[in-house]
PDB file of C-alpha atoms in Angstrom:
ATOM      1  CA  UNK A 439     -22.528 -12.144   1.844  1.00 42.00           C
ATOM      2  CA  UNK A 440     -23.901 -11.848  -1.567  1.00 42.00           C
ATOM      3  CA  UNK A 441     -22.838 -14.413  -4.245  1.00 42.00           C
ATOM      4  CA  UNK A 442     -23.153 -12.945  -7.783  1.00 38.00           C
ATOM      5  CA  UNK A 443     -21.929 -15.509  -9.464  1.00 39.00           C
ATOM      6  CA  UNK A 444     -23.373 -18.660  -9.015  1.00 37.00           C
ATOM      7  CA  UNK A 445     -22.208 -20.088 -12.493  1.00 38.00           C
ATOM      8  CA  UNK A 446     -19.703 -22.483 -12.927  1.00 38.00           C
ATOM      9  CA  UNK A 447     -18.811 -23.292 -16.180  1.00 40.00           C
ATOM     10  CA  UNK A 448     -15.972 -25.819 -17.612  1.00 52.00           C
ATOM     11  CA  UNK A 449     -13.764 -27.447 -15.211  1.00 87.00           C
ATOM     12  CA  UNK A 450     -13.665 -23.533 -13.221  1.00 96.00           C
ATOM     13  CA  UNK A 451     -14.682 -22.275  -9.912  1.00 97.00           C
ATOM     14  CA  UNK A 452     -15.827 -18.511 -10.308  1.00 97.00           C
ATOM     15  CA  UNK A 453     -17.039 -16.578  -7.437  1.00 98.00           C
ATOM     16  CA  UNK A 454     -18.031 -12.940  -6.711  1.00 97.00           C
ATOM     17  CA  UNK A 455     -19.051 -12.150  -3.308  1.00 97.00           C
ATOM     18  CA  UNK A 456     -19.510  -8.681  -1.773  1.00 97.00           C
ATOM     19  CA  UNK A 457     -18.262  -8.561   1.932  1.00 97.00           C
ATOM     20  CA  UNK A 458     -19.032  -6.157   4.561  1.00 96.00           C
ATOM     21  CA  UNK A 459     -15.812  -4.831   5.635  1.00 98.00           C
ATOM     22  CA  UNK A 460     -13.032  -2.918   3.766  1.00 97.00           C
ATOM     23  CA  UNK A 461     -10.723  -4.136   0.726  1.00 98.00           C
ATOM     24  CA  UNK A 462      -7.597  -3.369   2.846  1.00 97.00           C
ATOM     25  CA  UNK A 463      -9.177  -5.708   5.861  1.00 98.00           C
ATOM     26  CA  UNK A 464      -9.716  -8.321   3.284  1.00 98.00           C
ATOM     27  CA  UNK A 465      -6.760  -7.711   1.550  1.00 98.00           C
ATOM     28  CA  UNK A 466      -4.574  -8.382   4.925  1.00 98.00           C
ATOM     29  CA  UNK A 467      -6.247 -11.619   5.301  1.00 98.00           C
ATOM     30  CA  UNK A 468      -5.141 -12.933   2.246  1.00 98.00           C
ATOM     31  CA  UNK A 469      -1.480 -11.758   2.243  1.00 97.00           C
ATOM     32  CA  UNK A 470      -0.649 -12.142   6.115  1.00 97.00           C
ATOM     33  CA  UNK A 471      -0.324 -16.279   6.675  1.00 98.00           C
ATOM     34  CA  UNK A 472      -1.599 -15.941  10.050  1.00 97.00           C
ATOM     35  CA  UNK A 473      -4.807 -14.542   9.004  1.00 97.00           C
ATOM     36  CA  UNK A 474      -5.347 -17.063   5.771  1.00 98.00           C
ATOM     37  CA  UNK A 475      -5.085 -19.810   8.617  1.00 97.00           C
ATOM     38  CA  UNK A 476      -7.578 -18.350  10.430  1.00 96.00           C
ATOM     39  CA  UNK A 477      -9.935 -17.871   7.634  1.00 96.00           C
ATOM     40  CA  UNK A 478      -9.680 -20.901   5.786  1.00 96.00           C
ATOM     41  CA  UNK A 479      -8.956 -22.914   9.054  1.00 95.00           C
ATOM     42  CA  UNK A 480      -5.805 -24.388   8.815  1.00 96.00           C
ATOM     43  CA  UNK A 481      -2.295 -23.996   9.104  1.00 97.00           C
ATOM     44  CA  UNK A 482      -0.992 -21.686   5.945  1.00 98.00           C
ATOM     45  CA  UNK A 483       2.379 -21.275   5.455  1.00 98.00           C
ATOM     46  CA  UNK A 484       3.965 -18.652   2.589  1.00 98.00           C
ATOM     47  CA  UNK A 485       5.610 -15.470   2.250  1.00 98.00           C
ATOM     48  CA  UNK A 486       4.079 -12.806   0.338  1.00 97.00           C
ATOM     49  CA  UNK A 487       6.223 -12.727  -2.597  1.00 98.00           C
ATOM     50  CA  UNK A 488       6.214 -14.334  -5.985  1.00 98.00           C
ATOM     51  CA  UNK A 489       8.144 -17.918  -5.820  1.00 98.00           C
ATOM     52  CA  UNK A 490       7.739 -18.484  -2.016  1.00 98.00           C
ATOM     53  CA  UNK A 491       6.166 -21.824  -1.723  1.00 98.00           C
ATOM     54  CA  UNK A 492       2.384 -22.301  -0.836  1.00 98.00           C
ATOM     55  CA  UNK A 493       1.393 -24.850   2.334  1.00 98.00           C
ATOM     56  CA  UNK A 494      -2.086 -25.194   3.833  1.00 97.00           C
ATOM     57  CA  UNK A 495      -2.389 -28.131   6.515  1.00 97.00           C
ATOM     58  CA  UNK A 496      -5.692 -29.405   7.489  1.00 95.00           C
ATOM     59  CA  UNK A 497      -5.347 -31.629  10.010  1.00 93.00           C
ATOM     60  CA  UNK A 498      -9.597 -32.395  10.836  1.00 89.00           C
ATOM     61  CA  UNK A 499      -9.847 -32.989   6.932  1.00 89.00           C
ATOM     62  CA  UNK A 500      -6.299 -34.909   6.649  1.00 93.00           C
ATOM     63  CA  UNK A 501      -5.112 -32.970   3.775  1.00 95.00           C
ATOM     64  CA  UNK A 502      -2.263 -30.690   2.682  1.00 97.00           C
ATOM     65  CA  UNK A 503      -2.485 -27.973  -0.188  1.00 97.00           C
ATOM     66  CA  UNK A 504       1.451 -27.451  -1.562  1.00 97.00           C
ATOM     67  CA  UNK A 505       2.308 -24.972  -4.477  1.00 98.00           C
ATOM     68  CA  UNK A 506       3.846 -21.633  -4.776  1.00 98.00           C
ATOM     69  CA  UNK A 507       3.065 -17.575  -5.192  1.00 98.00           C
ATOM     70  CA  UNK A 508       2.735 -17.042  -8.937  1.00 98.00           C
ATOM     71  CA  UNK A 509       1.315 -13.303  -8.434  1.00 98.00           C
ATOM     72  CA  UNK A 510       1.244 -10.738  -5.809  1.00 98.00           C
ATOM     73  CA  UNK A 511       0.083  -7.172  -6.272  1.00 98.00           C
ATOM     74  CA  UNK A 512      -0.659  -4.859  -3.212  1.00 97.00           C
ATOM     75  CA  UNK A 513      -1.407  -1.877  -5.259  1.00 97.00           C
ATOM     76  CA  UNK A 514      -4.213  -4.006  -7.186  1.00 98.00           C
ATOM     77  CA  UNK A 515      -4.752  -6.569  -4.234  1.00 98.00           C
ATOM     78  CA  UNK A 516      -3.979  -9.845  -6.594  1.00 98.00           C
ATOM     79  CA  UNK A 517      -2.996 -12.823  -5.185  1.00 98.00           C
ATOM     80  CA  UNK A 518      -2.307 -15.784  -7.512  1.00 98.00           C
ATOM     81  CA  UNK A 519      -1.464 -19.341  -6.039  1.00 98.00           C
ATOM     82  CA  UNK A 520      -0.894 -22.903  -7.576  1.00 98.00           C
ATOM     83  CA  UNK A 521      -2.722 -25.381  -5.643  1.00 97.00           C
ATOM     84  CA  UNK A 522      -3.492 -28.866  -4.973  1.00 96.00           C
ATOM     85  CA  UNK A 523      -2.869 -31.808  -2.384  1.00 96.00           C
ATOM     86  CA  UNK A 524       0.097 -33.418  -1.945  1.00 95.00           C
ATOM     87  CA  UNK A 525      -1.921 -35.833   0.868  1.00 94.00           C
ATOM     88  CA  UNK A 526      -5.100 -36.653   1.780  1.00 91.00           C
ATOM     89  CA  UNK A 527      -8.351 -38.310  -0.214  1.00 90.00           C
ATOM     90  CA  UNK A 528      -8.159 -36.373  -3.392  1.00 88.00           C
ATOM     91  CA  UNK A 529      -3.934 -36.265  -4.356  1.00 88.00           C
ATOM     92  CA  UNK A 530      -3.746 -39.247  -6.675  1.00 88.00           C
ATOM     93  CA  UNK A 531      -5.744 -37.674  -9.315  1.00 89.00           C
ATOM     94  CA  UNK A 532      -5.173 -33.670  -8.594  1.00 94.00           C
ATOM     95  CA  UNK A 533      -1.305 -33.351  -7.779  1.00 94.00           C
ATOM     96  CA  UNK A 534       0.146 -31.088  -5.662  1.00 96.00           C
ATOM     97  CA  UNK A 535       0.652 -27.078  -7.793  1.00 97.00           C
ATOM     98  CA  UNK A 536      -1.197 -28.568 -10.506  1.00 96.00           C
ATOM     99  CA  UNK A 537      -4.266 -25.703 -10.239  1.00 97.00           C
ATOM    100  CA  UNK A 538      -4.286 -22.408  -9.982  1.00 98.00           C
ATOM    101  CA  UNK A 539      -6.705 -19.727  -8.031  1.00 98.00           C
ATOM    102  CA  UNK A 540      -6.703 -16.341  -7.991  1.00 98.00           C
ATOM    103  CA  UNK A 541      -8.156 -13.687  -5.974  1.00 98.00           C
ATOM    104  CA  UNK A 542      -8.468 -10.099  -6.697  1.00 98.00           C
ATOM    105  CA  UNK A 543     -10.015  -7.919  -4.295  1.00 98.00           C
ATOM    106  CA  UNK A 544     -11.755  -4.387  -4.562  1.00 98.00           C
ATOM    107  CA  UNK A 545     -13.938  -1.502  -3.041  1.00 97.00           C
ATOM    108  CA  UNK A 546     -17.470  -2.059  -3.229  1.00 97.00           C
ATOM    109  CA  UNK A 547     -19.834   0.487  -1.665  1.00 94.00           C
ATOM    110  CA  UNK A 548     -19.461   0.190   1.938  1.00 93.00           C
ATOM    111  CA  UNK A 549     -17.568  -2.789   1.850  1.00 96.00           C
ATOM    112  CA  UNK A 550     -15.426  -4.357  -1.037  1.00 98.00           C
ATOM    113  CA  UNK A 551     -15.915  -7.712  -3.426  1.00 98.00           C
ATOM    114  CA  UNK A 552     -13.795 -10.558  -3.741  1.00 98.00           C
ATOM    115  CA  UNK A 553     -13.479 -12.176  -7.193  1.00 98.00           C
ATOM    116  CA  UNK A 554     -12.415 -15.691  -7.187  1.00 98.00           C
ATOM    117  CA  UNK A 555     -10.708 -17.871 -10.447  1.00 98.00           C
ATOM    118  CA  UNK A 556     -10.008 -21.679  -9.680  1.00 98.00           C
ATOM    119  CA  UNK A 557      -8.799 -23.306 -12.364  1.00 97.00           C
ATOM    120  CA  UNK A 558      -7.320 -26.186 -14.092  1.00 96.00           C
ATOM    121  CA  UNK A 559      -9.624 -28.881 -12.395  1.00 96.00           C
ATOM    122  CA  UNK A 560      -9.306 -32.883 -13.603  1.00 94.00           C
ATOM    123  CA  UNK A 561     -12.602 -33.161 -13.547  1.00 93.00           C
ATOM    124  CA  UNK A 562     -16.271 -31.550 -12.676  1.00 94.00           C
ATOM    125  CA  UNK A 563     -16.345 -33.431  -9.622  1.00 92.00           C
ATOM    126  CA  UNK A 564     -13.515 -32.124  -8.378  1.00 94.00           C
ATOM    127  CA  UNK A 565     -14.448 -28.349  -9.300  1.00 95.00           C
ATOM    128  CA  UNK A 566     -17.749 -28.794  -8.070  1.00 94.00           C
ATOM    129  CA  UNK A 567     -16.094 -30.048  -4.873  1.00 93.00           C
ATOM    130  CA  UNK A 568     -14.075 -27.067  -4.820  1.00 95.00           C
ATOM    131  CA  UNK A 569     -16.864 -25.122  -5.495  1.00 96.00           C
ATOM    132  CA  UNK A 570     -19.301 -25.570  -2.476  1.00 96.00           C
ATOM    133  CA  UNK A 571     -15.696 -25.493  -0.478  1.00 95.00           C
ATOM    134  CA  UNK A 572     -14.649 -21.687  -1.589  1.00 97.00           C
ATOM    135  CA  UNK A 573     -18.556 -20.382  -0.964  1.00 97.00           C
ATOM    136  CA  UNK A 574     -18.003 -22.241   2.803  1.00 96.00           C
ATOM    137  CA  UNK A 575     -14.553 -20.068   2.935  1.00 97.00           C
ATOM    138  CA  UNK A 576     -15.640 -17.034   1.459  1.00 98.00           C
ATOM    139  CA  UNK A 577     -18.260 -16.908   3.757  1.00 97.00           C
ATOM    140  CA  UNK A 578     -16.031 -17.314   6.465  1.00 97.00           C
ATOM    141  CA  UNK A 579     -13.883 -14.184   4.761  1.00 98.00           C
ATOM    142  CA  UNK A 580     -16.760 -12.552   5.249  1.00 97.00           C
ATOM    143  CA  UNK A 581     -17.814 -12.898   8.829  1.00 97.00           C
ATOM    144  CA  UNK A 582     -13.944 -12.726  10.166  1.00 98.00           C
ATOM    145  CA  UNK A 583     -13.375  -9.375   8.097  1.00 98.00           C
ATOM    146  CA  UNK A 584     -17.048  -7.725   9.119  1.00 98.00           C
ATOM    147  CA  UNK A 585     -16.459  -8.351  12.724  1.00 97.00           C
ATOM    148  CA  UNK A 586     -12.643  -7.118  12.252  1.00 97.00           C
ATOM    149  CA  UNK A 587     -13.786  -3.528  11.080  1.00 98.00           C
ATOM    150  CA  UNK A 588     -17.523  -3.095  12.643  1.00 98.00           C
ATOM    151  CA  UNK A 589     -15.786  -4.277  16.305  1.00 97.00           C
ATOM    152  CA  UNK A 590     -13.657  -1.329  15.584  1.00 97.00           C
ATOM    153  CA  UNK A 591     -16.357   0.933  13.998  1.00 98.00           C
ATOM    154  CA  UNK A 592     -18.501   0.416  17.270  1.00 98.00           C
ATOM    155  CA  UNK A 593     -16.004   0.879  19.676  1.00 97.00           C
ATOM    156  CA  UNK A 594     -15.524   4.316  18.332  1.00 97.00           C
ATOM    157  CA  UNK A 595     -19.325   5.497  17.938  1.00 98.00           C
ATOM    158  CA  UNK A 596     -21.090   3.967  20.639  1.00 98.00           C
ATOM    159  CA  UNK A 597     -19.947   5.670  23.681  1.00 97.00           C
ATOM    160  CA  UNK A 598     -21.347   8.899  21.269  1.00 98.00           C
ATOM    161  CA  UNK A 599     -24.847   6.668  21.077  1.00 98.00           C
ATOM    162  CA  UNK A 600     -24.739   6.483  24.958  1.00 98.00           C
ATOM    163  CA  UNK A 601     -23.534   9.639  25.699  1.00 98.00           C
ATOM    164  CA  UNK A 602     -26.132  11.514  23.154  1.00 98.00           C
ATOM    165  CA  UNK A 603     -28.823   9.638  25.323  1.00 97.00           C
ATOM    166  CA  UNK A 604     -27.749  10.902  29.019  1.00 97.00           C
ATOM    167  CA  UNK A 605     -27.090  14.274  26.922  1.00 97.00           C
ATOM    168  CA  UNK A 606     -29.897  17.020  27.933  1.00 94.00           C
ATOM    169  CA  UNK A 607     -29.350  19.828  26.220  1.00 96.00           C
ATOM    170  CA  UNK A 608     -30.907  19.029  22.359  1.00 97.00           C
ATOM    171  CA  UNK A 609     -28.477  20.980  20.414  1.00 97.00           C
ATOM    172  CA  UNK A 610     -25.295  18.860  21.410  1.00 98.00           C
ATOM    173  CA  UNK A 611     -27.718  15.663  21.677  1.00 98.00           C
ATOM    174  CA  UNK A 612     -27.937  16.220  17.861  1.00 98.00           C
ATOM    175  CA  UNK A 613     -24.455  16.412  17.308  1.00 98.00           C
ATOM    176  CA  UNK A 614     -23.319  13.312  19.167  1.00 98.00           C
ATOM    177  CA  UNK A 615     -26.355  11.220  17.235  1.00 98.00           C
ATOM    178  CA  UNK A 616     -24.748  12.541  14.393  1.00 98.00           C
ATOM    179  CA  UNK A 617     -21.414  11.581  14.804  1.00 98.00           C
ATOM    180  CA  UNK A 618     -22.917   7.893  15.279  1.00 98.00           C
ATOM    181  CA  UNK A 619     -25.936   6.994  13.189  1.00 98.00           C
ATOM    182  CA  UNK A 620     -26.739   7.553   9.721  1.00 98.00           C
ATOM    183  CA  UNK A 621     -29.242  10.416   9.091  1.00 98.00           C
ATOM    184  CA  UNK A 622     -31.900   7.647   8.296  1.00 98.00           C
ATOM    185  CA  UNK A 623     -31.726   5.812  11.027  1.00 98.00           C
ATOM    186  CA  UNK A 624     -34.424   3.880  12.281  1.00 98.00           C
ATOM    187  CA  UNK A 625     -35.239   3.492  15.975  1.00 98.00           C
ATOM    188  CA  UNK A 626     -37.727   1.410  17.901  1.00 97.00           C
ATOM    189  CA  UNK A 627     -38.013   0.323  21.267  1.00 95.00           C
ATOM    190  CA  UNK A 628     -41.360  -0.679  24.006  1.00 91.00           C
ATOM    191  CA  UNK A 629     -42.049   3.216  24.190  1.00 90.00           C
ATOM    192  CA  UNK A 630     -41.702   4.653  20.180  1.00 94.00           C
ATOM    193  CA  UNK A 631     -40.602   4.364  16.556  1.00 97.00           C
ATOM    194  CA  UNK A 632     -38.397   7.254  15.682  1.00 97.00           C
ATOM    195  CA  UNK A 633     -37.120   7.540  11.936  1.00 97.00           C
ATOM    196  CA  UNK A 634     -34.131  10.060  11.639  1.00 98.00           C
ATOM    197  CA  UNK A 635     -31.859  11.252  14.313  1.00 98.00           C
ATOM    198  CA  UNK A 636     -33.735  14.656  14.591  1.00 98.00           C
ATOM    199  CA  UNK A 637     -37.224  12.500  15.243  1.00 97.00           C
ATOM    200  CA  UNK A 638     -34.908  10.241  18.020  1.00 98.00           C
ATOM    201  CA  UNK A 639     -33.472  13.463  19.633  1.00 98.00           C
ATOM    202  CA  UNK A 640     -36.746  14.473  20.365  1.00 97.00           C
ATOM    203  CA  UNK A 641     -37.984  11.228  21.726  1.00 96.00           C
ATOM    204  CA  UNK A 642     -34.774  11.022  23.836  1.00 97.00           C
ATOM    205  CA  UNK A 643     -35.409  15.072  24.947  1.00 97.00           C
ATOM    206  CA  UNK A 644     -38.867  13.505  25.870  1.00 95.00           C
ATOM    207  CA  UNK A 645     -37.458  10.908  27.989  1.00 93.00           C
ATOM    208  CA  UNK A 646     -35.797  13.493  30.594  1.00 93.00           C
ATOM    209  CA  UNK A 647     -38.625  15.722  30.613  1.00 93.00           C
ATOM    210  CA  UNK A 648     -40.944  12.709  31.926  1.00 92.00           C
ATOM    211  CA  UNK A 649     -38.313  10.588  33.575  1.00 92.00           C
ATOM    212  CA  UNK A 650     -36.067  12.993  35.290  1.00 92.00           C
ATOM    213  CA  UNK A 651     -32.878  11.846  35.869  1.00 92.00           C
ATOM    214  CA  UNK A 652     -32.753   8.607  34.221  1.00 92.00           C
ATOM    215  CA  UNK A 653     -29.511   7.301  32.917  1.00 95.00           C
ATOM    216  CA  UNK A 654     -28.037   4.468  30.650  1.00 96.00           C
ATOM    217  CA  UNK A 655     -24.951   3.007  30.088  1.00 96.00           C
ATOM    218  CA  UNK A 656     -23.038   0.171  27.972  1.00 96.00           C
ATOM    219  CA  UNK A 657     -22.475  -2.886  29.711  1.00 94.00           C
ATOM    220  CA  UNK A 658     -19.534  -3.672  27.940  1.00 89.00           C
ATOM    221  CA  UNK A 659     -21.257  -6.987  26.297  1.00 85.00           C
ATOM    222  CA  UNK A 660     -21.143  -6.473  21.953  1.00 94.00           C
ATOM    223  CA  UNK A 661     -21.065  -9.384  20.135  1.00 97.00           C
ATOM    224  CA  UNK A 662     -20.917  -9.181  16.426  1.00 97.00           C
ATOM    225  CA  UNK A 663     -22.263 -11.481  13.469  1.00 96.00           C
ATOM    226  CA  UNK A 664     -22.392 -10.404   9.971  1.00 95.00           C
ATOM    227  CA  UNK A 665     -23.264  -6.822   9.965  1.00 96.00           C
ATOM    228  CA  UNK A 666     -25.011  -6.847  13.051  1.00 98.00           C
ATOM    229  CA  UNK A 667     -24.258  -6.858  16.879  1.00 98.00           C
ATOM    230  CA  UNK A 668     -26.269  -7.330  20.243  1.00 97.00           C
ATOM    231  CA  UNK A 669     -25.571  -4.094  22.519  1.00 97.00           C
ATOM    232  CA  UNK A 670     -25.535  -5.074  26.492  1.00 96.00           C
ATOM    233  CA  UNK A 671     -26.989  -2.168  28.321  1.00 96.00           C
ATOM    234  CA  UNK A 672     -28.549  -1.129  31.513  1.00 95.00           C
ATOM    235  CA  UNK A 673     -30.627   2.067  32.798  1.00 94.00           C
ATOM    236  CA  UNK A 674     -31.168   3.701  36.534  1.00 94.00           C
ATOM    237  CA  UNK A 675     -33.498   6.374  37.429  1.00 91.00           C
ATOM    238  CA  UNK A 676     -37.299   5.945  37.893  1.00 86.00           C
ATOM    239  CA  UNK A 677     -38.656   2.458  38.400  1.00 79.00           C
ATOM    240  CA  UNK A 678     -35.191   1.250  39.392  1.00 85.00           C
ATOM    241  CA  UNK A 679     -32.547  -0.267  37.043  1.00 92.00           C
ATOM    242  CA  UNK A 680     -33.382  -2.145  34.165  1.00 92.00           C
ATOM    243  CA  UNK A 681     -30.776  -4.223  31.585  1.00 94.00           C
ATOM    244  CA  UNK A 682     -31.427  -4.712  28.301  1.00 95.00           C
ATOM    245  CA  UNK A 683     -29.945  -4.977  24.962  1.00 96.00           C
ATOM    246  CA  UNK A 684     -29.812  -3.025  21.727  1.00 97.00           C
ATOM    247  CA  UNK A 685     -30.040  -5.074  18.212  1.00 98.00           C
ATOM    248  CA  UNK A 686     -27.701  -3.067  16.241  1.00 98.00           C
ATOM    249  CA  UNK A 687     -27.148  -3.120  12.552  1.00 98.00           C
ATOM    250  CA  UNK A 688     -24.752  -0.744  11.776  1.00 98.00           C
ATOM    251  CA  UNK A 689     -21.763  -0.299   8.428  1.00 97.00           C
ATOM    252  CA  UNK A 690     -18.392  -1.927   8.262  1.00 96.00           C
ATOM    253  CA  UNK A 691     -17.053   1.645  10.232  1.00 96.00           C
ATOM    254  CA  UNK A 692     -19.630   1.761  12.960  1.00 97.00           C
ATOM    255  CA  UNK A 693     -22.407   3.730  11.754  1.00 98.00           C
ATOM    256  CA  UNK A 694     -25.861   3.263  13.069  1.00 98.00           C
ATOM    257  CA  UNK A 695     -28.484   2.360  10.658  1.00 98.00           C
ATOM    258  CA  UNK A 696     -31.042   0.771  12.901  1.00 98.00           C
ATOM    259  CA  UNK A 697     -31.390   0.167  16.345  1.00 98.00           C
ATOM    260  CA  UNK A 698     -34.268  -1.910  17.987  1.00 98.00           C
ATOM    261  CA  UNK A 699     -33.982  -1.864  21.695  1.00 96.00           C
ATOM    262  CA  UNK A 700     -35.306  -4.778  24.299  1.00 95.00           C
ATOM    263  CA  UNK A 701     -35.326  -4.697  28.015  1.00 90.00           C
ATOM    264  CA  UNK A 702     -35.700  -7.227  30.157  1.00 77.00           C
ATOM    265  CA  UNK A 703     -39.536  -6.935  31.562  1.00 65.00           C
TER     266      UNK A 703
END
């Protein structure tokens, strides 16, 4: 996550932060309640409508956010809340509603931005509080909604990574790369660097001419942190079976842009 906005002026929280995944992921994470919890880490309560009351409870930090839905636009993805504790360290000087943050999401690239407006702080303390508190969150936003869409994007293009490397004729081997990796990809393992998918198809055609019936296959292990995922794999043919994995960085929908494979010797 990129913050491009690391101003805060008056008593104001304003944050822009690109996010790897797309607005309407992002956009469901805001307006579903069971998703907010999950992203901010509480319990979230609302309906998305304008005048449904607002409830956050966080239990580890002994505090509950109260106010209400003063704006909600799908078509725009605008969300508009009053905010502030009714319990915990901070209510006697920042009552309950008496705030008000927005968020307005968009496409961005690949992947979408999320501007956030706090305002209506007591004092600088408290918006600088609130400050390092949304960047913590937003960054959260970030890695829930990136592993939401790439786990998706992966599970649809890497049985066509697999596949194009068990595949031997080169003319088909080319067209499953193709329908996984970006035309620029970048691939290095022990053996070679190969930039491009037609430089990789010829590396992989060169890997069943010299190793004649070797194989590979997913493992089934993918795990996923901002952008990029660990690939469990494992090989048979000459030399035996080997495991490995595949460091994978890849967009929000699943396509390859670098691949750096390790085995386990």
């Amino acid at each position: 996550m990129e913050d491009s906005d690391r101003n805060r002026t008056g008593r104001a929280v304003k944050l822009s932060v690109e996010i790897e995944a797309g607005p309407d992921t992002v956009w469901g994470m805001l307006e579903d309640p069971e998703r907010f919890s999950v992203w901010m880490g509480g319990r979230v309560t609302f309906e998305p409508r304008v005048g449904s009351p607002f409830r956050a409870e966080f239990p580890s930090y002994q505090t509950v956010i109260s106010g209400e839905v003063v704006a909600h636009d799908r078509k725009a993805r605008h969300l508009a809340l009053t905010w502030g504790p009714e319990s915990g360290p901070q209510a006697a000087g920042f009552p309950a509603a008496s705030s008000r943050v927005e968020f307005r999401v968009g496409a961005a690239g690949e992947g979408c931005r999320v501007d956030l407006h706090h305002t209506g702080f007591p004092s600088d303390t408290l918006a600088g509080e609130h400050d390092a508190g949304w960047r913590f969150h937003l960054s959260r936003m970030d890695l829930i909604a990136n592993r939401t869409d790439l786990s998706a994007g992966l599970k649809k293009t890497l049985p066509a990574w697999f596949a194009a490397w068990n595949e031997p004729d080169d003319g088909t081997r080319l067209d499953a790369l193709r329908a996984c990796c970006l035309e620029n990809l970048e691939f290095r393992d022990a053996w070679a660097v190969a930039r491009g998918v037609e430089r990789l198809n010829v590396h992989i055609a060169n890997c069943h001419r010299f190793m004649p019936g070797w194989k590979i296959e997913e493992t089934g292990d993918v795990r996923i942190c901002r952008g990029e995922a660990l690939v469990g794999w494992r090989s048979t043919g000459p030399g035996g079976p080997v495991q490995g994995l595949n460091h994978v960085r890849a967009t929000p929908k699943g396509m390859l842009r670098r691949v750096t494979g390790f085995d386990a010797s």
